[in-house]
XYZ file of C-alpha atoms in Angstrom:
382
model
C -22.284 22.245 -2.001
C -19.152 23.750 -0.448
C -16.264 22.425 1.628
C -16.495 24.076 5.044
C -13.849 22.380 7.172
C -10.959 19.907 6.973
C -10.137 18.068 10.206
C -6.990 15.986 10.711
C -6.569 13.224 13.286
C -3.304 11.536 14.248
C -4.282 8.031 15.352
C -2.419 4.940 16.504
C -0.629 2.908 15.406
C 0.897 5.206 12.735
C -1.896 6.755 10.693
C -3.356 10.161 9.829
C -7.068 10.497 9.041
C -8.704 13.420 7.232
C -12.357 14.429 7.593
C -13.737 16.864 5.010
C -17.006 18.538 6.003
C -19.503 20.248 3.678
C -22.396 22.655 4.105
C -24.798 19.890 2.997
C -23.898 17.676 5.945
C -22.037 15.157 3.778
C -18.654 14.196 5.216
C -15.815 12.445 3.415
C -12.853 10.591 4.894
C -9.331 10.114 3.583
C -6.019 8.740 4.822
C -3.120 11.056 3.899
C -0.013 9.554 5.464
C 3.644 8.834 4.966
C 4.578 6.310 7.616
C 7.002 8.064 9.941
C 6.189 11.568 8.640
C 2.609 12.108 9.731
C 3.308 15.633 10.967
C 4.848 16.663 7.641
C 1.894 15.361 5.630
C -0.518 16.991 8.074
C 1.096 20.349 7.363
C 0.862 19.741 3.598
C -2.873 18.982 3.868
C -3.372 22.144 5.921
C -1.572 24.085 3.207
C -3.929 22.734 0.524
C -6.942 23.554 2.723
C -6.451 27.278 2.026
C -7.393 26.567 -1.591
C -10.103 23.955 -0.989
C -12.265 25.436 1.762
C -15.188 27.218 0.131
C -14.926 25.157 -3.071
C -17.447 22.666 -4.456
C -16.023 19.193 -3.630
C -17.463 17.483 -6.727
C -15.065 18.582 -9.549
C -12.368 16.241 -8.225
C -10.208 16.135 -11.347
C -9.880 19.907 -11.429
C -8.961 20.014 -7.738
C -6.357 17.290 -8.329
C -4.808 19.209 -11.219
C -4.618 22.425 -9.192
C -3.057 20.689 -6.191
C -0.501 18.872 -8.341
C 0.264 21.437 -11.033
C -0.465 24.605 -9.055
C 2.934 24.428 -7.411
C 6.058 24.981 -9.476
C 7.738 22.021 -7.693
C 5.746 18.806 -7.896
C 5.594 15.287 -6.595
C 7.417 13.592 -3.757
C 5.977 11.366 -1.046
C 4.695 14.038 1.337
C 2.932 16.229 -1.214
C 1.487 13.295 -3.161
C 0.276 11.657 0.055
C -1.463 14.871 1.083
C -3.145 15.014 -2.327
C -4.001 11.311 -2.006
C -5.867 11.660 1.278
C -7.762 14.727 0.070
C -8.675 12.919 -3.151
C -10.000 9.905 -1.212
C -12.174 12.161 0.939
C -13.564 13.994 -2.103
C -14.481 10.692 -3.762
C -16.139 9.586 -0.510
C -18.240 12.767 -0.556
C -19.100 12.330 -4.233
C -20.183 8.725 -3.746
C -22.364 9.680 -0.809
C -23.809 12.616 -2.773
C -24.879 10.288 -5.603
C -25.618 7.385 -3.216
C -23.242 5.116 -5.123
C -19.986 3.276 -4.471
C -16.969 5.085 -5.884
C -16.359 2.224 -8.326
C -19.758 2.904 -9.931
C -18.613 6.459 -10.623
C -15.424 5.065 -12.193
C -17.217 2.835 -14.682
C -18.685 0.105 -12.494
C -17.321 -3.066 -10.986
C -15.799 -5.797 -13.132
C -15.605 -8.450 -10.371
C -17.801 -9.788 -7.577
C -15.067 -10.646 -5.092
C -11.464 -9.713 -4.427
C -8.572 -11.876 -3.291
C -6.709 -10.576 -0.222
C -3.400 -11.375 1.421
C -2.063 -10.943 4.937
C 1.367 -10.340 6.447
C 3.236 -12.945 8.476
C 6.550 -12.999 10.314
C 7.322 -9.382 11.195
C 10.223 -7.136 10.213
C 12.676 -9.953 10.913
C 10.705 -12.954 9.675
C 10.309 -15.641 12.332
C 7.701 -18.241 13.395
C 6.368 -18.331 9.853
C 4.665 -21.719 9.903
C 2.802 -21.006 13.122
C 1.756 -17.564 11.899
C 0.681 -18.872 8.506
C -1.373 -21.618 10.161
C -3.308 -19.029 12.180
C -3.989 -17.037 9.023
C -4.973 -20.130 7.061
C -7.456 -21.129 9.759
C -8.967 -17.624 9.603
C -9.736 -18.001 5.882
C -6.570 -16.496 4.407
C -5.079 -18.335 1.422
C -2.283 -15.903 0.511
C 0.468 -14.370 2.625
C 3.426 -12.038 2.282
C 6.598 -12.096 4.346
C 9.761 -10.065 4.620
C 12.561 -12.066 3.061
C 15.728 -11.011 4.821
C 17.245 -9.182 7.719
C 19.603 -6.328 6.800
C 21.900 -7.136 3.898
C 25.100 -5.437 2.722
C 25.962 -4.679 -0.921
C 27.791 -8.019 -1.007
C 26.947 -10.376 1.825
C 27.202 -13.958 3.023
C 25.345 -16.754 1.251
C 24.380 -17.886 4.738
C 21.756 -15.127 4.736
C 20.424 -16.321 1.389
C 20.235 -19.864 2.698
C 18.314 -18.703 5.773
C 15.629 -17.126 3.555
C 15.401 -20.284 1.484
C 15.002 -22.470 4.556
C 12.172 -20.332 5.915
C 10.222 -20.539 2.666
C 10.952 -24.259 2.380
C 9.321 -24.736 5.785
C 6.145 -23.069 4.510
C 6.087 -25.180 1.356
C 6.613 -28.335 3.442
C 3.634 -27.416 5.624
C 1.189 -26.047 3.037
C 2.437 -27.193 -0.349
C 1.107 -24.959 -3.132
C -2.342 -24.363 -1.666
C -0.902 -21.280 0.082
C 0.217 -18.412 -2.163
C 3.425 -16.771 -0.905
C 4.858 -13.378 -1.727
C 8.346 -12.458 -0.527
C 9.159 -8.800 0.072
C 12.825 -7.863 -0.365
C 11.725 -4.462 1.074
C 14.480 -2.662 -0.796
C 16.931 -4.162 1.720
C 18.809 -6.084 -0.931
C 21.225 -4.494 -3.392
C 21.504 -5.551 -7.030
C 24.286 -8.145 -6.713
C 22.656 -10.040 -3.837
C 19.161 -9.593 -5.309
C 20.249 -11.658 -8.324
C 21.491 -14.428 -6.048
C 18.381 -14.372 -3.863
C 15.962 -14.244 -6.796
C 17.600 -17.270 -8.414
C 17.632 -19.229 -5.137
C 13.939 -18.581 -4.470
C 12.805 -19.508 -7.981
C 12.465 -23.144 -6.911
C 9.599 -22.298 -4.551
C 7.297 -20.917 -7.272
C 6.309 -17.817 -5.349
C 3.344 -15.580 -6.085
C 5.830 -12.708 -6.512
C 9.012 -11.158 -5.217
C 8.529 -7.551 -4.159
C 10.865 -4.591 -4.429
C 13.971 -6.685 -5.152
C 15.780 -3.334 -5.307
C 14.751 0.168 -4.340
C 12.614 1.932 -6.929
C 15.371 4.471 -7.593
C 17.369 1.492 -8.893
C 14.630 0.099 -11.156
C 17.092 -0.226 -14.043
C 18.541 -3.190 -12.090
C 15.310 -5.126 -12.708
C 16.570 -5.742 -16.240
C 19.426 -7.832 -14.855
C 17.478 -9.412 -11.969
C 14.721 -10.598 -14.294
C 17.284 -12.777 -16.106
C 17.788 -14.799 -12.939
C 14.180 -15.691 -12.108
C 10.873 -16.703 -13.626
C 8.991 -15.445 -10.550
C 6.805 -12.378 -11.184
C 8.506 -9.161 -10.051
C 6.432 -6.603 -8.134
C 7.342 -3.017 -7.285
C 5.935 0.483 -7.016
C 5.035 1.297 -3.406
C 7.660 4.082 -3.396
C 6.541 5.587 -6.685
C 4.136 8.480 -6.469
C 2.585 9.363 -9.839
C 1.874 8.052 -13.331
C 5.046 9.804 -14.451
C 7.087 7.730 -11.993
C 5.530 4.548 -13.399
C 5.903 5.507 -17.065
C 9.481 4.337 -17.615
C 9.001 1.263 -15.422
C 6.193 0.120 -17.702
C 8.038 1.019 -20.885
C 11.116 -0.950 -19.762
C 8.920 -4.002 -19.249
C 10.696 -5.733 -16.350
C 7.924 -5.421 -13.749
C 5.071 -7.925 -13.820
C 3.021 -6.428 -10.977
C 2.742 -2.790 -9.961
C 1.929 -1.801 -6.373
C 0.988 1.885 -6.198
C -0.190 2.989 -2.766
C -3.512 4.842 -2.867
C -2.432 6.920 0.154
C 0.914 7.867 -1.404
C 0.408 7.949 -5.179
C -2.108 10.743 -5.551
C -5.215 8.904 -4.362
C -8.024 7.178 -6.224
C -7.865 9.535 -9.210
C -4.186 8.882 -9.877
C -4.000 5.177 -9.024
C -6.922 4.439 -11.346
C -4.928 6.075 -14.165
C -1.781 4.149 -13.206
C -3.809 0.922 -13.238
C -5.082 1.667 -16.744
C -1.533 2.397 -17.930
C -0.382 -0.942 -16.526
C -3.241 -2.785 -18.226
C -2.031 -1.415 -21.565
C 1.368 -3.010 -20.849
C -0.175 -6.340 -19.737
C 0.975 -5.731 -16.155
C -1.031 -6.763 -13.089
C -2.175 -4.470 -10.266
C -1.824 -5.257 -6.552
C -2.125 -1.999 -4.581
C 0.186 -1.549 -1.613
C -1.727 -1.056 1.657
C -0.191 -1.793 5.072
C -2.306 1.108 6.375
C -5.704 1.804 7.917
C -9.314 1.124 6.950
C -9.826 4.253 4.851
C -6.804 3.522 2.671
C -7.909 -0.095 2.258
C -11.450 0.947 1.377
C -10.048 3.267 -1.301
C -7.930 0.413 -2.695
C -10.953 -1.891 -2.874
C -12.877 0.709 -4.880
C -10.080 0.782 -7.462
C -9.683 -3.008 -7.476
C -13.408 -3.443 -8.050
C -13.282 -1.608 -11.397
C -9.753 -2.494 -12.579
C -9.607 -5.744 -14.581
C -5.852 -6.186 -14.034
C -6.160 -6.112 -10.210
C -5.540 -9.628 -8.923
C -4.956 -9.328 -5.169
C -5.089 -6.747 -2.394
C -2.783 -6.259 0.588
C -4.428 -5.545 3.955
C -3.019 -4.762 7.382
C -5.215 -6.607 9.873
C -2.867 -8.009 12.520
C 0.273 -6.707 10.801
C 3.322 -6.319 13.022
C 3.144 -2.518 12.870
C -0.297 -2.410 14.491
C 0.622 -1.896 18.124
C -2.089 -0.348 20.295
C -4.734 -0.233 17.555
C -5.746 -2.213 14.497
C -7.580 -1.613 11.266
C -11.096 -2.529 12.406
C -10.932 -0.412 15.560
C -11.918 2.748 13.696
C -14.937 1.518 11.707
C -18.410 0.443 12.767
C -19.161 -1.861 9.800
C -16.425 -4.327 10.760
C -17.731 -6.980 8.344
C -16.603 -4.821 5.392
C -13.271 -6.656 5.229
C -14.270 -10.145 6.358
C -12.754 -12.655 3.973
C -13.758 -16.218 3.217
C -11.617 -18.679 1.306
C -9.164 -15.837 0.726
C -11.674 -13.366 -0.765
C -13.858 -10.446 0.308
C -17.088 -9.456 -1.385
C -17.095 -6.132 -3.201
C -18.882 -3.612 -0.928
C -22.088 -1.955 -2.108
C -22.320 1.022 0.250
C -21.996 4.618 -0.944
C -18.651 6.394 -1.199
C -15.713 4.385 0.087
C -18.038 1.918 1.794
C -16.664 2.250 5.337
C -18.388 3.881 8.297
C -15.913 5.678 10.526
C -16.273 5.503 14.305
C -15.576 9.190 14.913
C -15.776 8.822 18.684
C -12.942 6.297 18.546
C -10.961 8.542 16.190
C -11.305 11.543 18.493
C -10.253 9.447 21.462
C -7.166 8.172 19.625
C -6.242 11.651 18.398
C -5.959 12.875 21.993
C -3.045 10.461 22.399
C -1.649 10.687 18.863
C 1.611 8.992 17.896
C 5.126 9.727 16.724
C 5.836 6.504 14.864
C 9.241 6.195 13.191
C 10.739 3.242 11.377
C 13.767 1.626 13.015
C 17.328 2.477 12.034
C 19.290 -0.619 11.042
C 23.023 -1.046 10.536
C 25.135 -3.685 8.836
C 27.726 -5.799 10.632
C 30.396 -3.174 9.878
C 28.349 -0.248 11.193
C 27.203 1.147 7.837
C 23.568 2.194 7.452
C 21.324 -0.646 6.295
C 17.997 -0.340 4.487
C 15.068 -1.221 6.704
């Protein structure tokens, strides 16, 4: 079997899909994307295609090593996301070739169902109770919300109090039957992160996410002294080497590698195993499309330290298209009482509606994240 063609599709709301064709008629799908830099990642995938076309798709580990180590300069979000999408597509082909789910090729599933969570409240969190009620009624038992608006290095306690009040309103409505994660989104700097983490401890959250940017992970040592809430991070870390020191330092309780950014299924499975050795939980980051989510579910199915999975259905980014629009087996991600069943189909377990993909690609997108500024005009993390 040989790879004959690699097709890329830029589809709304902000995704890039990859279709890898073979001479045996087996097609694999991947989702190589950096949100806001789809065109850059597309070019990186095209660059790798010079090596891959004509090759057997089945020796995935060797292809991964060549793509990663074959360049003198390695890593970074764009290159690792290109590798990630290619890797997903190769695993999809391999699963279809052997008529098995990817997780069976990675050792087999260790769970029958998987807990999921949904987003509520948007970039600037508002209307949380109403939004959470809609999700609860749909069968969702866990949510995640952005914690703050923009925040300066040192800022007013009024902003901290506003976050606390919003979470208090959710606890008043749902008590502890609703699990709540709060994403600091890297918007909060070390000094204010300590204050916010301590203030939110009273609400017994499922986790706080990215209390500081990953390039400032050493600050987790200090922040962890101010909270008993589990600390999650890792969506902006792109390989096992990025995660190595985080795990050794021991201040993260949950890692969140993104299977479309951190080298794909091959790499995230290794990162998950590393985390298990450090008694750290896995909750893959995935505010993306159906292919990325399907790849995450394959890893979750065979990773004992996976405890919950992010998914993007109805997320505030999904303007003009949503996750289920591009697949025909829409029941693949239906959850009940907060869980989905582990899929049993071959490969990634999703069936892509190519007609819909082609239609969306004609329009494309040029999604960029907003630029925020603090009250004094300085750049603020979004």
